[in-house]
Coordinates of C-alpha atoms in Angstrom, one line a residue:
M1 CA 202.9 -65.0 174.0
E2 CA 205.5 -65.8 176.6
N3 CA 205.8 -62.1 177.4
I4 CA 202.0 -61.8 177.8
A5 CA 201.9 -64.8 180.1
F6 CA 204.8 -63.5 182.1
F7 CA 203.0 -60.1 182.4
L8 CA 199.7 -61.6 183.5
D9 CA 201.5 -63.8 186.0
A10 CA 203.3 -60.7 187.4
V11 CA 200.0 -58.8 187.6
G12 CA 198.5 -61.6 189.7
K13 CA 201.5 -61.6 192.1
Y14 CA 202.4 -57.9 192.5
Q15 CA 200.2 -55.3 194.0
Y16 CA 202.1 -52.4 192.4
L17 CA 201.3 -53.7 188.9
Q18 CA 197.6 -54.1 189.9
N19 CA 197.6 -50.5 191.1
A20 CA 199.4 -49.4 187.9
L21 CA 196.8 -51.0 185.7
I22 CA 193.8 -49.7 187.7
A23 CA 195.2 -46.1 187.8
G24 CA 196.2 -46.2 184.1
I25 CA 192.7 -47.4 183.1
L26 CA 191.0 -44.7 185.2
V27 CA 193.3 -42.0 183.8
G28 CA 192.7 -43.2 180.3
I29 CA 188.9 -43.0 180.8
I30 CA 188.7 -39.5 182.3
C31 CA 191.4 -38.0 180.1
G32 CA 189.5 -39.4 177.0
M33 CA 186.2 -38.0 178.2
V34 CA 187.4 -34.5 179.2
G35 CA 189.7 -34.4 176.1
C36 CA 186.6 -34.6 173.8
F37 CA 185.3 -31.3 175.2
I38 CA 188.7 -29.7 175.1
I39 CA 189.1 -30.6 171.4
L40 CA 185.6 -29.6 170.3
R41 CA 186.0 -26.2 172.1
G42 CA 189.4 -25.6 170.4
M43 CA 191.1 -25.5 173.8
A44 CA 194.0 -27.8 173.3
L45 CA 196.4 -25.0 174.3
M46 CA 194.4 -24.5 177.5
G47 CA 194.8 -28.1 178.4
D48 CA 198.6 -27.8 177.9
A49 CA 198.5 -24.6 180.1
I50 CA 196.7 -26.2 183.0
S51 CA 198.8 -29.3 182.9
H52 CA 202.0 -27.3 183.2
A53 CA 200.7 -24.6 185.5
V54 CA 200.2 -27.1 188.4
L55 CA 203.9 -27.6 188.8
P56 CA 204.7 -24.8 191.3
G57 CA 201.7 -25.8 193.4
V58 CA 203.0 -29.4 193.5
V59 CA 206.5 -28.2 194.5
I60 CA 205.2 -25.9 197.2
A61 CA 203.0 -28.7 198.6
Y62 CA 206.0 -31.1 198.7
L63 CA 208.1 -28.5 200.5
L64 CA 205.4 -27.8 203.1
G65 CA 204.6 -31.5 203.6
A66 CA 201.1 -31.0 202.3
S67 CA 199.1 -33.0 199.7
F68 CA 200.2 -32.2 196.2
F69 CA 196.5 -32.5 195.2
I70 CA 195.7 -29.3 197.1
G71 CA 198.8 -27.5 195.7
A72 CA 198.0 -28.5 192.1
M73 CA 194.3 -27.6 192.4
V74 CA 195.1 -24.1 193.7
T75 CA 197.6 -23.2 191.1
G76 CA 195.6 -24.8 188.3
V77 CA 192.5 -22.9 189.1
L78 CA 194.4 -19.6 189.7
T79 CA 196.1 -19.9 186.4
A80 CA 192.8 -20.5 184.6
I81 CA 191.4 -17.4 186.3
A82 CA 194.5 -15.3 185.5
I83 CA 194.3 -16.3 181.9
G84 CA 190.7 -15.2 181.6
Y85 CA 191.4 -11.9 183.5
V86 CA 194.4 -10.9 181.4
S87 CA 192.5 -11.6 178.1
Q88 CA 189.4 -9.7 179.3
K89 CA 191.2 -6.7 180.8
S90 CA 193.7 -6.0 178.1
R91 CA 194.3 -6.1 174.3
I92 CA 196.1 -9.4 174.7
K93 CA 194.3 -12.2 173.0
H94 CA 193.3 -15.4 174.7
D95 CA 195.9 -17.6 173.1
S96 CA 198.6 -15.1 174.0
S97 CA 197.5 -14.9 177.6
I98 CA 197.6 -18.7 177.8
G99 CA 201.2 -18.7 176.6
I100 CA 202.3 -16.0 179.0
M101 CA 200.6 -17.5 182.1
F102 CA 201.4 -21.2 181.7
T103 CA 205.0 -20.6 180.8
A104 CA 205.4 -18.3 183.8
A105 CA 203.9 -20.8 186.1
F106 CA 206.0 -23.7 184.7
A107 CA 209.1 -21.6 184.9
L108 CA 208.3 -20.8 188.6
G109 CA 208.0 -24.5 189.3
I110 CA 211.4 -25.3 187.7
V111 CA 213.0 -22.4 189.6
L112 CA 211.6 -23.8 192.9
I113 CA 212.8 -27.3 192.1
T114 CA 216.4 -26.1 191.2
Y115 CA 216.5 -23.8 194.2
N116 CA 215.6 -26.6 196.6
R117 CA 217.7 -29.3 194.9
G118 CA 219.7 -29.7 198.1
S119 CA 216.6 -30.5 200.2
G120 CA 216.2 -33.9 198.6
L121 CA 213.3 -32.7 196.5
D122 CA 212.8 -35.2 193.6
L123 CA 209.8 -34.6 191.3
W124 CA 211.1 -36.5 188.3
H125 CA 208.0 -38.8 188.5
I126 CA 205.7 -35.8 188.6
L127 CA 207.3 -34.3 185.4
F128 CA 207.4 -37.6 183.4
G129 CA 205.2 -40.0 185.4
N130 CA 205.8 -43.5 186.8
V131 CA 202.5 -45.4 187.0
L132 CA 204.4 -48.4 188.3
A133 CA 205.1 -46.4 191.5
V134 CA 201.4 -45.7 192.3
G135 CA 200.8 -46.4 195.9
T136 CA 197.5 -47.3 197.6
S137 CA 196.8 -43.7 198.7
D138 CA 197.6 -42.4 195.2
L139 CA 195.2 -45.1 193.7
W140 CA 192.4 -44.1 196.0
M141 CA 192.9 -40.4 195.1
T142 CA 192.8 -41.3 191.4
I143 CA 189.6 -43.3 192.0
G144 CA 188.0 -40.4 193.9
I145 CA 189.0 -37.9 191.2
G146 CA 187.7 -40.2 188.5
I147 CA 184.3 -40.5 190.2
A148 CA 184.1 -36.8 190.8
V149 CA 185.0 -36.0 187.1
F150 CA 182.5 -38.6 185.8
A151 CA 179.8 -37.2 188.1
L152 CA 180.4 -33.6 187.0
I153 CA 180.2 -34.5 183.3
L154 CA 177.1 -36.5 183.9
L155 CA 175.4 -33.7 185.9
F156 CA 176.3 -30.9 183.6
Y157 CA 176.3 -32.9 180.3
K158 CA 173.5 -30.8 178.6
Q159 CA 175.1 -27.5 179.6
L160 CA 178.5 -28.6 178.3
L161 CA 177.0 -30.0 175.1
I162 CA 175.1 -26.8 174.2
S163 CA 177.9 -24.4 175.2
T164 CA 180.4 -26.5 173.3
F165 CA 178.5 -26.7 170.0
D166 CA 176.6 -23.4 170.0
P167 CA 177.9 -20.9 172.6
T168 CA 175.7 -18.1 171.1
M169 CA 172.5 -20.2 171.7
A170 CA 173.8 -21.1 175.2
Q171 CA 174.0 -17.4 176.0
A172 CA 170.6 -16.7 174.4
I173 CA 168.8 -19.3 176.6
G174 CA 170.4 -18.0 179.7
L175 CA 173.2 -20.5 180.4
P176 CA 176.0 -19.1 182.4
T177 CA 178.7 -19.8 179.8
Q178 CA 181.5 -18.2 181.8
L179 CA 180.7 -20.4 184.8
I180 CA 180.6 -23.5 182.6
H181 CA 184.0 -22.5 181.2
Y182 CA 185.5 -22.4 184.7
L183 CA 183.7 -25.6 185.6
L184 CA 185.5 -27.2 182.7
M185 CA 188.8 -25.7 183.9
I186 CA 188.2 -27.2 187.3
I187 CA 187.5 -30.6 185.7
L188 CA 190.6 -30.2 183.6
T189 CA 192.7 -29.5 186.7
L190 CA 191.3 -32.5 188.4
V191 CA 192.2 -34.7 185.5
T192 CA 195.7 -33.3 185.4
V193 CA 196.2 -34.0 189.1
A194 CA 194.9 -37.6 188.6
S195 CA 197.3 -38.1 185.7
L196 CA 200.5 -36.7 187.4
Q197 CA 201.6 -40.1 188.7
S198 CA 200.7 -42.0 185.6
V199 CA 202.0 -39.9 182.7
G200 CA 203.4 -36.8 184.4
I201 CA 203.0 -33.1 183.7
V202 CA 205.0 -33.1 180.5
L203 CA 202.9 -35.8 178.8
V204 CA 199.5 -35.4 180.3
V205 CA 198.3 -33.1 177.5
A206 CA 199.0 -35.9 175.1
M207 CA 196.5 -38.2 177.0
L208 CA 194.0 -35.3 177.1
I209 CA 194.2 -34.7 173.4
T210 CA 195.2 -37.8 171.5
P211 CA 192.4 -40.3 172.4
G212 CA 189.8 -37.6 171.9
A213 CA 191.3 -36.5 168.6
T214 CA 191.3 -40.2 167.5
A215 CA 187.7 -40.6 168.4
Y216 CA 186.9 -37.3 166.5
L217 CA 188.2 -38.8 163.3
L218 CA 185.8 -41.8 163.7
T219 CA 182.4 -40.2 164.6
D220 CA 180.3 -37.1 164.6
R221 CA 178.2 -38.0 167.6
L222 CA 179.4 -36.8 171.0
P223 CA 178.2 -39.8 173.1
V224 CA 180.0 -42.1 170.7
M225 CA 183.1 -39.9 170.7
L226 CA 183.2 -39.9 174.5
G227 CA 183.0 -43.7 174.6
L228 CA 185.6 -44.2 171.9
A229 CA 188.0 -41.7 173.5
S230 CA 187.7 -43.5 176.8
L231 CA 188.3 -46.9 175.1
F232 CA 191.4 -45.6 173.3
G233 CA 192.6 -44.2 176.6
V234 CA 192.1 -47.6 178.3
I235 CA 193.9 -49.5 175.5
S236 CA 196.8 -47.1 175.6
A237 CA 197.1 -47.5 179.4
I238 CA 197.0 -51.3 179.4
V239 CA 199.4 -51.7 176.4
G240 CA 201.6 -48.9 177.7
V241 CA 202.0 -50.5 181.1
Y242 CA 202.7 -53.8 179.5
G243 CA 205.4 -52.4 177.3
S244 CA 206.9 -50.5 180.2
F245 CA 207.1 -53.6 182.3
I246 CA 208.4 -56.0 179.7
Y247 CA 210.9 -53.7 178.0
D248 CA 211.9 -51.5 181.0
V249 CA 211.1 -48.2 179.4
A250 CA 209.4 -45.0 180.8
T251 CA 205.8 -45.8 181.6
G252 CA 204.2 -42.4 180.7
A253 CA 206.0 -42.2 177.4
S254 CA 205.1 -45.8 176.6
I255 CA 201.4 -45.0 177.2
V256 CA 201.5 -41.9 175.1
L257 CA 203.3 -43.7 172.2
V258 CA 200.5 -46.3 172.2
A259 CA 197.9 -43.6 172.0
S260 CA 199.8 -41.9 169.2
V261 CA 200.0 -45.2 167.2
I262 CA 196.2 -45.6 167.5
F263 CA 195.8 -42.0 166.3
I264 CA 198.0 -42.6 163.3
I265 CA 196.0 -45.7 162.4
A266 CA 192.7 -43.7 162.6
F267 CA 194.3 -40.8 160.7
L268 CA 195.2 -43.2 157.8
F269 CA 192.3 -45.6 157.8
S270 CA 189.3 -43.9 159.3
P271 CA 186.2 -44.8 157.1
K272 CA 185.3 -41.2 156.5
Q273 CA 188.4 -39.1 157.4
G274 CA 191.3 -41.5 156.8
V275 CA 193.9 -40.2 154.3
V276 CA 194.5 -43.6 152.7
V277 CA 190.7 -44.3 152.5
R278 CA 190.0 -40.9 150.9
S279 CA 192.8 -41.3 148.5
F280 CA 191.5 -44.7 147.5
R281 CA 188.0 -43.3 147.0
T282 CA 189.3 -40.5 144.9
T283 CA 191.4 -42.9 142.7
M284 CA 188.4 -45.2 142.2
A285 CA 186.1 -42.2 141.4
N286 CA 188.6 -40.9 138.8
R287 CA 188.9 -44.4 137.2
K288 CA 185.1 -44.7 137.0
E289 CA 184.9 -41.2 135.4
S290 CA 187.6 -42.2 133.0
R291 CA 185.8 -45.4 132.0
D292 CA 182.5 -43.5 131.6
R293 CA 184.2 -41.1 129.2
T294 CA 185.8 -43.9 127.3
A295 CA 182.4 -45.7 127.0
V296 CA 180.8 -42.5 125.6

């Protein structure tokens, strides 16, 4: 209780903690929502690809003195297009083209960082995140991206819903499934950019996948799944920032660990999908069957 009181008192006093909490909550919400569509479409590897592919764009933007938002957006969208082009124009399957393109982009980013190490370039916080260092401009950018992502999902909800659960039907009724796919890639890139300062490139895929996967274990309805994933993202952000501040550990890793603990709890104790719950039900059913045979 003393730690909680100390943390709340610090939040009231220090602007950087307020910024960290707001940014973390926003990232938790949008990562949770977008992650649901990524999971249902079986595109977890694509999320990993986009999150890593933005690195060279961020490095180039830093070197040119431009906004890393622009650099990340350009490389993220170009990587998504390149993945689709390679898989469509060759015998290489989609998952293989993802592996080729995102590792190439990430390697290019690492080469650029090491080549310019003497220029004072330090992107450690972009790789691993530091939500406690979120400035006012970063916060406003995150808020803007959050509003844009929420608006796009709300505006194209029906198209995303149909193309996610029944792509054949979506094509039959004339929905532009390819355009919807690239729209989701743009949304995914936006979420990645918004998450760079909070959890970093290396860990952003965890915040995209883990809250959504947790919600998927608890419900079969998409609206409920979106709400639960956002809630788990928010809880992970708040508890993760608290743990990072109190125990002086890496913020992004702390947030991801909280999300992972929530997933493990759902994995074990989900009413329908939980391993422990299903094992208990199976044991009880076997005992009942054994008693019925004994009675006969």
